[in-house]
């Protein structure tokens, strides 16, 4: 091969590896986006933990309310029977 062909190939290779005009400006922006994504992921994990905590609190509260309603119903039923007994005498 002639030296001019080799130089042309070398020149094409160097030009193909060169960054486009906007590529140098893109790198800081990409780093900034990666940083924002990291914070978004951290915040999402925190939100997931909060939602899980709220679910457990709601389940506990629903159970407590069911027990309290059961007790109130049982007391009301036993008092109703007592009132009927007093009226019957």
CSV table of N, CA, C and O in Angstrom, one decimal:
chain,number,residue,atom,x,y,z
A,1,UNK,N,0.8,-1.2,0.0
A,1,UNK,CA,0.0,0.0,0.0
A,1,UNK,C,0.9,1.2,0.0
A,1,UNK,O,2.0,1.3,0.6
A,2,UNK,N,0.4,2.2,-0.6
A,2,UNK,CA,1.2,3.5,-0.6
A,2,UNK,C,1.0,4.2,0.7
A,2,UNK,O,0.0,4.0,1.4
A,3,UNK,N,1.9,5.1,0.9
A,3,UNK,CA,1.8,5.9,2.2
A,3,UNK,C,0.6,6.9,2.2
A,3,UNK,O,0.1,7.1,3.3
A,4,UNK,N,0.2,7.3,1.1
A,4,UNK,CA,-1.0,8.2,1.1
A,4,UNK,C,-2.2,7.5,1.5
A,4,UNK,O,-3.1,8.0,2.2
A,5,UNK,N,-2.3,6.2,1.0
A,5,UNK,CA,-3.5,5.4,1.4
A,5,UNK,C,-3.5,5.2,2.9
A,5,UNK,O,-4.5,5.3,3.6
A,6,UNK,N,-2.3,4.9,3.4
A,6,UNK,CA,-2.1,4.6,4.9
A,6,UNK,C,-2.5,5.9,5.7
A,6,UNK,O,-3.1,5.8,6.7
A,7,UNK,N,-2.0,7.0,5.2
A,7,UNK,CA,-2.3,8.3,5.9
A,7,UNK,C,-3.8,8.6,5.8
A,7,UNK,O,-4.4,9.1,6.8
A,8,UNK,N,-4.5,8.3,4.7
A,8,UNK,CA,-5.9,8.5,4.6
A,8,UNK,C,-6.7,7.7,5.5
A,8,UNK,O,-7.6,8.1,6.2
A,9,UNK,N,-6.2,6.4,5.7
A,9,UNK,CA,-6.9,5.5,6.6
A,9,UNK,C,-6.7,5.9,8.0
A,9,UNK,O,-7.6,5.8,8.8
A,10,UNK,N,-5.4,6.3,8.3
A,10,UNK,CA,-5.1,6.8,9.7
A,10,UNK,C,-6.0,8.0,10.0
A,10,UNK,O,-6.5,8.2,11.1
A,11,UNK,N,-6.1,8.9,9.0
A,11,UNK,CA,-6.9,10.1,9.2
A,11,UNK,C,-8.4,9.8,9.4
A,11,UNK,O,-9.0,10.4,10.3
A,12,UNK,N,-8.9,8.9,8.7
A,12,UNK,CA,-10.3,8.5,8.8
A,12,UNK,C,-10.5,7.8,10.2
A,12,UNK,O,-11.5,8.0,10.9
A,13,UNK,N,-9.5,7.0,10.6
A,13,UNK,CA,-9.6,6.3,11.9
A,13,UNK,C,-9.6,7.4,13.1
A,13,UNK,O,-10.5,7.3,14.0
A,14,UNK,N,-8.8,8.3,13.0
A,14,UNK,CA,-8.7,9.4,14.0
A,14,UNK,C,-10.0,10.2,14.0
A,14,UNK,O,-10.5,10.6,15.1
A,15,UNK,N,-10.5,10.5,12.8
A,15,UNK,CA,-11.8,11.3,12.8
A,15,UNK,C,-13.0,10.5,13.3
A,15,UNK,O,-13.9,11.1,13.9
A,16,UNK,N,-13.0,9.2,13.1
A,16,UNK,CA,-14.1,8.4,13.6
A,16,UNK,C,-14.1,8.3,15.1
A,16,UNK,O,-15.1,8.1,15.7
A,17,UNK,N,-12.9,8.4,15.7
A,17,UNK,CA,-12.8,8.3,17.2
A,17,UNK,C,-13.0,9.6,17.9
A,17,UNK,O,-13.1,9.7,19.1
A,18,UNK,N,-12.9,10.7,17.1
A,18,UNK,CA,-13.1,12.0,17.6
A,18,UNK,C,-14.5,12.2,18.1
A,18,UNK,O,-15.5,11.7,17.5
A,19,UNK,N,-14.7,13.0,19.2
A,19,UNK,CA,-16.0,13.3,19.7
A,19,UNK,C,-16.7,14.3,18.9
A,19,UNK,O,-16.0,15.2,18.4
A,20,UNK,N,-18.0,14.2,18.7
A,20,UNK,CA,-18.7,15.2,18.0
A,20,UNK,C,-18.7,16.5,18.8
A,20,UNK,O,-18.3,16.5,20.0
A,21,UNK,N,-19.1,17.6,18.2
A,21,UNK,CA,-19.0,18.9,18.8
A,21,UNK,C,-19.7,18.9,20.2
A,21,UNK,O,-19.2,19.5,21.1
A,22,UNK,N,-20.9,18.4,20.3
A,22,UNK,CA,-21.7,18.5,21.5
A,22,UNK,C,-21.3,17.4,22.6
A,22,UNK,O,-21.8,17.5,23.7
A,23,UNK,N,-20.5,16.4,22.2
A,23,UNK,CA,-20.1,15.4,23.2
A,23,UNK,C,-19.4,15.8,24.4
A,23,UNK,O,-19.6,15.3,25.5
A,24,UNK,N,-18.5,16.8,24.2
A,24,UNK,CA,-17.8,17.3,25.4
A,24,UNK,C,-18.7,18.0,26.4
A,24,UNK,O,-18.5,18.0,27.6
A,25,UNK,N,-19.8,18.6,25.9
A,25,UNK,CA,-20.8,19.3,26.7
A,25,UNK,C,-21.7,18.3,27.4
A,25,UNK,O,-22.3,18.6,28.4
A,26,UNK,N,-21.8,17.1,26.8
A,26,UNK,CA,-22.8,16.1,27.3
A,26,UNK,C,-22.3,15.5,28.6
A,26,UNK,O,-23.2,15.1,29.4
A,27,UNK,N,-21.0,15.3,28.8
A,27,UNK,CA,-20.5,14.5,29.9
A,27,UNK,C,-21.0,15.1,31.3
A,27,UNK,O,-21.5,14.4,32.1
A,28,UNK,N,-20.8,16.4,31.5
A,28,UNK,CA,-21.3,16.9,32.8
A,28,UNK,C,-22.8,16.8,33.0
A,28,UNK,O,-23.3,16.5,34.1
A,29,UNK,N,-23.5,16.9,31.9
A,29,UNK,CA,-25.0,16.7,32.0
A,29,UNK,C,-25.3,15.3,32.3
A,29,UNK,O,-26.3,15.1,33.1
A,30,UNK,N,-24.6,14.3,31.7
A,30,UNK,CA,-24.9,12.9,32.0
A,30,UNK,C,-24.6,12.7,33.5
A,30,UNK,O,-25.3,12.0,34.2
A,31,UNK,N,-23.5,13.2,34.0
A,31,UNK,CA,-23.1,13.0,35.4
A,31,UNK,C,-24.2,13.6,36.3
A,31,UNK,O,-24.6,13.0,37.3
A,32,UNK,N,-24.7,14.8,35.9
A,32,UNK,CA,-25.8,15.4,36.7
A,32,UNK,C,-27.0,14.6,36.7
A,32,UNK,O,-27.7,14.4,37.7
A,33,UNK,N,-27.4,14.0,35.5
A,33,UNK,CA,-28.6,13.1,35.5
A,33,UNK,C,-28.4,11.9,36.3
A,33,UNK,O,-29.3,11.5,37.0
A,34,UNK,N,-27.2,11.3,36.3
A,34,UNK,CA,-26.9,10.1,37.1
A,34,UNK,C,-27.1,10.5,38.6
A,34,UNK,O,-27.6,9.7,39.4
A,35,UNK,N,-26.6,11.7,39.0
A,35,UNK,CA,-26.7,12.1,40.4
A,35,UNK,C,-28.2,12.2,40.7
A,35,UNK,O,-28.7,11.8,41.8
A,36,UNK,N,-29.0,12.9,39.8
A,36,UNK,CA,-30.4,13.0,40.1
A,36,UNK,C,-31.1,11.7,40.2
A,36,UNK,O,-32.0,11.5,41.1
A,37,UNK,N,-30.8,10.7,39.3
A,37,UNK,CA,-31.4,9.4,39.4
A,37,UNK,C,-31.0,8.7,40.7
A,37,UNK,O,-31.9,8.0,41.3
A,38,UNK,N,-29.8,8.9,41.2
A,38,UNK,CA,-29.4,8.3,42.5
A,38,UNK,C,-30.3,8.8,43.6
A,38,UNK,O,-30.8,8.0,44.4
A,39,UNK,N,-30.5,10.1,43.6
A,39,UNK,CA,-31.4,10.7,44.6
A,39,UNK,C,-32.8,10.3,44.5
A,39,UNK,O,-33.5,10.1,45.5
A,40,UNK,N,-33.3,10.2,43.3
A,40,UNK,CA,-34.7,9.8,43.0
A,40,UNK,C,-34.8,8.3,43.5
A,40,UNK,O,-35.8,8.0,44.2
A,41,UNK,N,-33.9,7.5,43.2
A,41,UNK,CA,-34.0,6.1,43.7
A,41,UNK,C,-34.0,6.0,45.2
A,41,UNK,O,-34.7,5.2,45.8
A,42,UNK,N,-33.1,6.8,45.9
A,42,UNK,CA,-33.1,6.9,47.4
A,42,UNK,C,-34.4,7.3,47.9
A,42,UNK,O,-35.0,6.7,48.8
A,43,UNK,N,-35.0,8.4,47.3
A,43,UNK,CA,-36.3,8.9,47.8
A,43,UNK,C,-37.4,7.8,47.5
A,43,UNK,O,-38.3,7.7,48.4
A,44,UNK,N,-37.3,7.1,46.4
A,44,UNK,CA,-38.3,6.1,46.2
A,44,UNK,C,-38.3,5.0,47.2
A,44,UNK,O,-39.3,4.4,47.6
A,45,UNK,N,-37.1,4.6,47.6
A,45,UNK,CA,-36.9,3.5,48.6
A,45,UNK,C,-37.5,4.0,49.9
A,45,UNK,O,-38.1,3.3,50.7
A,46,UNK,N,-37.3,5.3,50.2
A,46,UNK,CA,-37.8,5.9,51.5
A,46,UNK,C,-39.4,5.9,51.4
A,46,UNK,O,-40.0,5.6,52.4
A,47,UNK,N,-39.9,6.2,50.3
A,47,UNK,CA,-41.4,6.2,50.1
A,47,UNK,C,-41.9,4.8,50.2
A,47,UNK,O,-43.0,4.6,50.9
A,48,UNK,N,-41.2,3.8,49.6
A,48,UNK,CA,-41.7,2.4,49.8
A,48,UNK,C,-41.7,2.0,51.2
A,48,UNK,O,-42.6,1.3,51.7
A,49,UNK,N,-40.7,2.4,52.0
A,49,UNK,CA,-40.7,2.1,53.4
A,49,UNK,C,-41.8,2.7,54.2
A,49,UNK,O,-42.4,2.1,55.0
A,50,UNK,N,-42.1,4.0,53.8
A,50,UNK,CA,-43.2,4.7,54.5
A,50,UNK,C,-44.5,4.0,54.1
A,50,UNK,O,-45.4,3.9,55.0
A,51,UNK,N,-44.7,3.6,52.9
A,51,UNK,CA,-46.0,3.0,52.5
A,51,UNK,C,-46.1,1.7,53.2
A,51,UNK,O,-47.2,1.3,53.7
A,52,UNK,N,-45.1,0.9,53.4
A,52,UNK,CA,-45.1,-0.4,54.1
A,52,UNK,C,-45.5,-0.1,55.5
A,52,UNK,O,-46.3,-0.9,56.1
A,53,UNK,N,-44.9,0.9,56.1
A,53,UNK,CA,-45.2,1.2,57.5
A,53,UNK,C,-46.7,1.6,57.7
A,53,UNK,O,-47.4,1.2,58.6
A,54,UNK,N,-47.2,2.4,56.7
A,54,UNK,CA,-48.6,2.8,56.8
A,54,UNK,C,-49.5,1.6,56.7
A,54,UNK,O,-50.5,1.5,57.3
A,55,UNK,N,-49.2,0.7,55.8
A,55,UNK,CA,-50.0,-0.5,55.6
A,55,UNK,C,-50.1,-1.3,56.9
A,55,UNK,O,-51.2,-1.8,57.3
A,56,UNK,N,-48.9,-1.4,57.6
A,56,UNK,CA,-48.9,-2.2,58.8
A,56,UNK,C,-49.7,-1.5,59.9
A,56,UNK,O,-50.5,-2.1,60.7
A,57,UNK,N,-49.6,-0.1,60.0
A,57,UNK,CA,-50.4,0.6,60.9
A,57,UNK,C,-51.9,0.5,60.7
A,57,UNK,O,-52.7,0.4,61.6
A,58,UNK,N,-52.3,0.5,59.4
A,58,UNK,CA,-53.7,0.4,59.0
A,58,UNK,C,-54.3,-1.0,59.4
A,58,UNK,O,-55.4,-1.1,59.9
A,59,UNK,N,-53.5,-2.0,59.1
A,59,UNK,CA,-53.9,-3.4,59.5
A,59,UNK,C,-54.0,-3.5,61.0
A,59,UNK,O,-55.0,-4.1,61.5
A,60,UNK,N,-53.1,-3.0,61.7
A,60,UNK,CA,-53.2,-3.0,63.2
A,60,UNK,C,-54.4,-2.3,63.7
A,60,UNK,O,-55.1,-2.8,64.6
A,61,UNK,N,-54.7,-1.1,63.1
A,61,UNK,CA,-55.8,-0.3,63.6
A,61,UNK,C,-57.1,-1.0,63.2
A,61,UNK,O,-58.1,-1.0,64.0
A,62,UNK,N,-57.2,-1.6,62.1
A,62,UNK,CA,-58.4,-2.3,61.7
A,62,UNK,C,-58.7,-3.5,62.6
A,62,UNK,O,-59.8,-3.7,63.0
A,63,UNK,N,-57.6,-4.2,63.0
A,63,UNK,CA,-57.8,-5.3,64.0
A,63,UNK,C,-58.2,-4.8,65.3
A,63,UNK,O,-59.1,-5.4,65.9
A,64,UNK,N,-57.6,-3.7,65.8
A,64,UNK,CA,-58.0,-3.1,67.1
A,64,UNK,C,-59.5,-2.7,67.0
A,64,UNK,O,-60.2,-2.9,68.0
A,65,UNK,N,-59.9,-2.0,65.9
A,65,UNK,CA,-61.3,-1.6,65.8
A,65,UNK,C,-62.3,-2.8,65.8
A,65,UNK,O,-63.3,-2.7,66.4
A,66,UNK,N,-61.9,-3.8,65.1
A,66,UNK,CA,-62.7,-5.0,65.1
A,66,UNK,C,-62.9,-5.6,66.5
A,66,UNK,O,-64.0,-6.0,66.9
A,67,UNK,N,-61.8,-5.7,67.3
A,67,UNK,CA,-61.9,-6.2,68.6
A,67,UNK,C,-62.8,-5.3,69.5
A,67,UNK,O,-63.6,-5.8,70.3
A,68,UNK,N,-62.6,-4.0,69.4
A,68,UNK,CA,-63.4,-3.0,70.2
A,68,UNK,C,-64.9,-3.1,69.8
A,68,UNK,O,-65.7,-3.1,70.7
A,69,UNK,N,-65.2,-3.2,68.5
A,69,UNK,CA,-66.6,-3.4,68.1
A,69,UNK,C,-67.2,-4.7,68.6
A,69,UNK,O,-68.4,-4.7,69.1
A,70,UNK,N,-66.4,-5.7,68.6
A,70,UNK,CA,-66.8,-7.0,69.2
A,70,UNK,C,-67.2,-6.9,70.7
A,70,UNK,O,-68.2,-7.4,71.1
A,71,UNK,N,-66.3,-6.2,71.4
A,71,UNK,CA,-66.5,-6.0,72.8
A,71,UNK,C,-67.7,-5.2,73.1
A,71,UNK,O,-68.5,-5.5,74.0
A,72,UNK,N,-67.9,-4.1,72.4
A,72,UNK,CA,-69.1,-3.2,72.5
A,72,UNK,C,-70.3,-4.0,72.2
A,72,UNK,O,-71.3,-3.9,72.9
A,73,UNK,N,-70.3,-4.8,71.1
A,73,UNK,CA,-71.5,-5.6,70.8
A,73,UNK,C,-71.8,-6.7,71.9
A,73,UNK,O,-73.0,-6.9,72.2
A,74,UNK,N,-70.8,-7.3,72.4
A,74,UNK,CA,-71.0,-8.3,73.5
A,74,UNK,C,-71.5,-7.6,74.7
A,74,UNK,O,-72.5,-8.1,75.3
A,75,UNK,N,-71.0,-6.4,75.1
A,75,UNK,CA,-71.5,-5.7,76.3
A,75,UNK,C,-72.9,-5.3,76.0
A,75,UNK,O,-73.8,-5.4,76.9
A,76,UNK,N,-73.2,-4.7,74.8
A,76,UNK,CA,-74.6,-4.3,74.5
A,76,UNK,C,-75.6,-5.5,74.6
A,76,UNK,O,-76.7,-5.3,75.1
A,77,UNK,N,-75.1,-6.6,74.1
A,77,UNK,CA,-76.0,-7.8,74.0
A,77,UNK,C,-76.3,-8.3,75.5
A,77,UNK,O,-77.4,-8.6,75.8
A,78,UNK,N,-75.2,-8.3,76.3
A,78,UNK,CA,-75.5,-8.8,77.6
A,78,UNK,C,-76.3,-7.8,78.4
A,78,UNK,O,-77.1,-8.2,79.3
A,79,UNK,N,-76.2,-6.5,78.2
A,79,UNK,CA,-77.0,-5.5,78.9
A,79,UNK,C,-78.4,-5.5,78.4
A,79,UNK,O,-79.4,-5.3,79.2
A,80,UNK,N,-78.6,-5.8,77.1
A,80,UNK,CA,-80.0,-5.9,76.6
A,80,UNK,C,-80.7,-7.0,77.2
A,80,UNK,O,-81.9,-6.9,77.6
A,81,UNK,N,-80.1,-8.1,77.4
A,81,UNK,CA,-80.7,-9.3,78.0
A,81,UNK,C,-81.0,-8.9,79.5
A,81,UNK,O,-82.1,-9.3,80.0
A,82,UNK,N,-80.1,-8.2,80.1
A,82,UNK,CA,-80.4,-7.7,81.5
A,82,UNK,C,-81.6,-6.8,81.6
A,82,UNK,O,-82.4,-6.9,82.5
A,83,UNK,N,-81.7,-5.9,80.7
A,83,UNK,CA,-82.8,-4.9,80.6
A,83,UNK,C,-84.1,-5.7,80.4
A,83,UNK,O,-85.1,-5.4,81.0
A,84,UNK,N,-84.1,-6.6,79.5
A,84,UNK,CA,-85.3,-7.4,79.2
A,84,UNK,C,-85.7,-8.2,80.5
A,84,UNK,O,-86.9,-8.3,80.8
A,85,UNK,N,-84.7,-8.7,81.2
A,85,UNK,CA,-85.0,-9.5,82.4
A,85,UNK,C,-85.7,-8.6,83.4
A,85,UNK,O,-86.6,-8.9,84.1
A,86,UNK,N,-85.1,-7.3,83.6
A,86,UNK,CA,-85.7,-6.4,84.6
A,86,UNK,C,-87.1,-6.0,84.2
A,86,UNK,O,-88.0,-5.8,85.1
A,87,UNK,N,-87.4,-5.8,82.9
A,87,UNK,CA,-88.7,-5.4,82.4
A,87,UNK,C,-89.7,-6.5,82.6
A,87,UNK,O,-90.9,-6.3,82.8
A,88,UNK,N,-89.3,-7.8,82.4
A,88,UNK,CA,-90.2,-8.9,82.5
A,88,UNK,C,-90.6,-9.2,83.9
A,88,UNK,O,-91.7,-9.7,84.2
A,89,UNK,N,-89.8,-8.8,84.9
A,89,UNK,CA,-90.2,-9.0,86.3
A,89,UNK,C,-91.1,-8.0,86.8
A,89,UNK,O,-91.6,-7.2,87.1
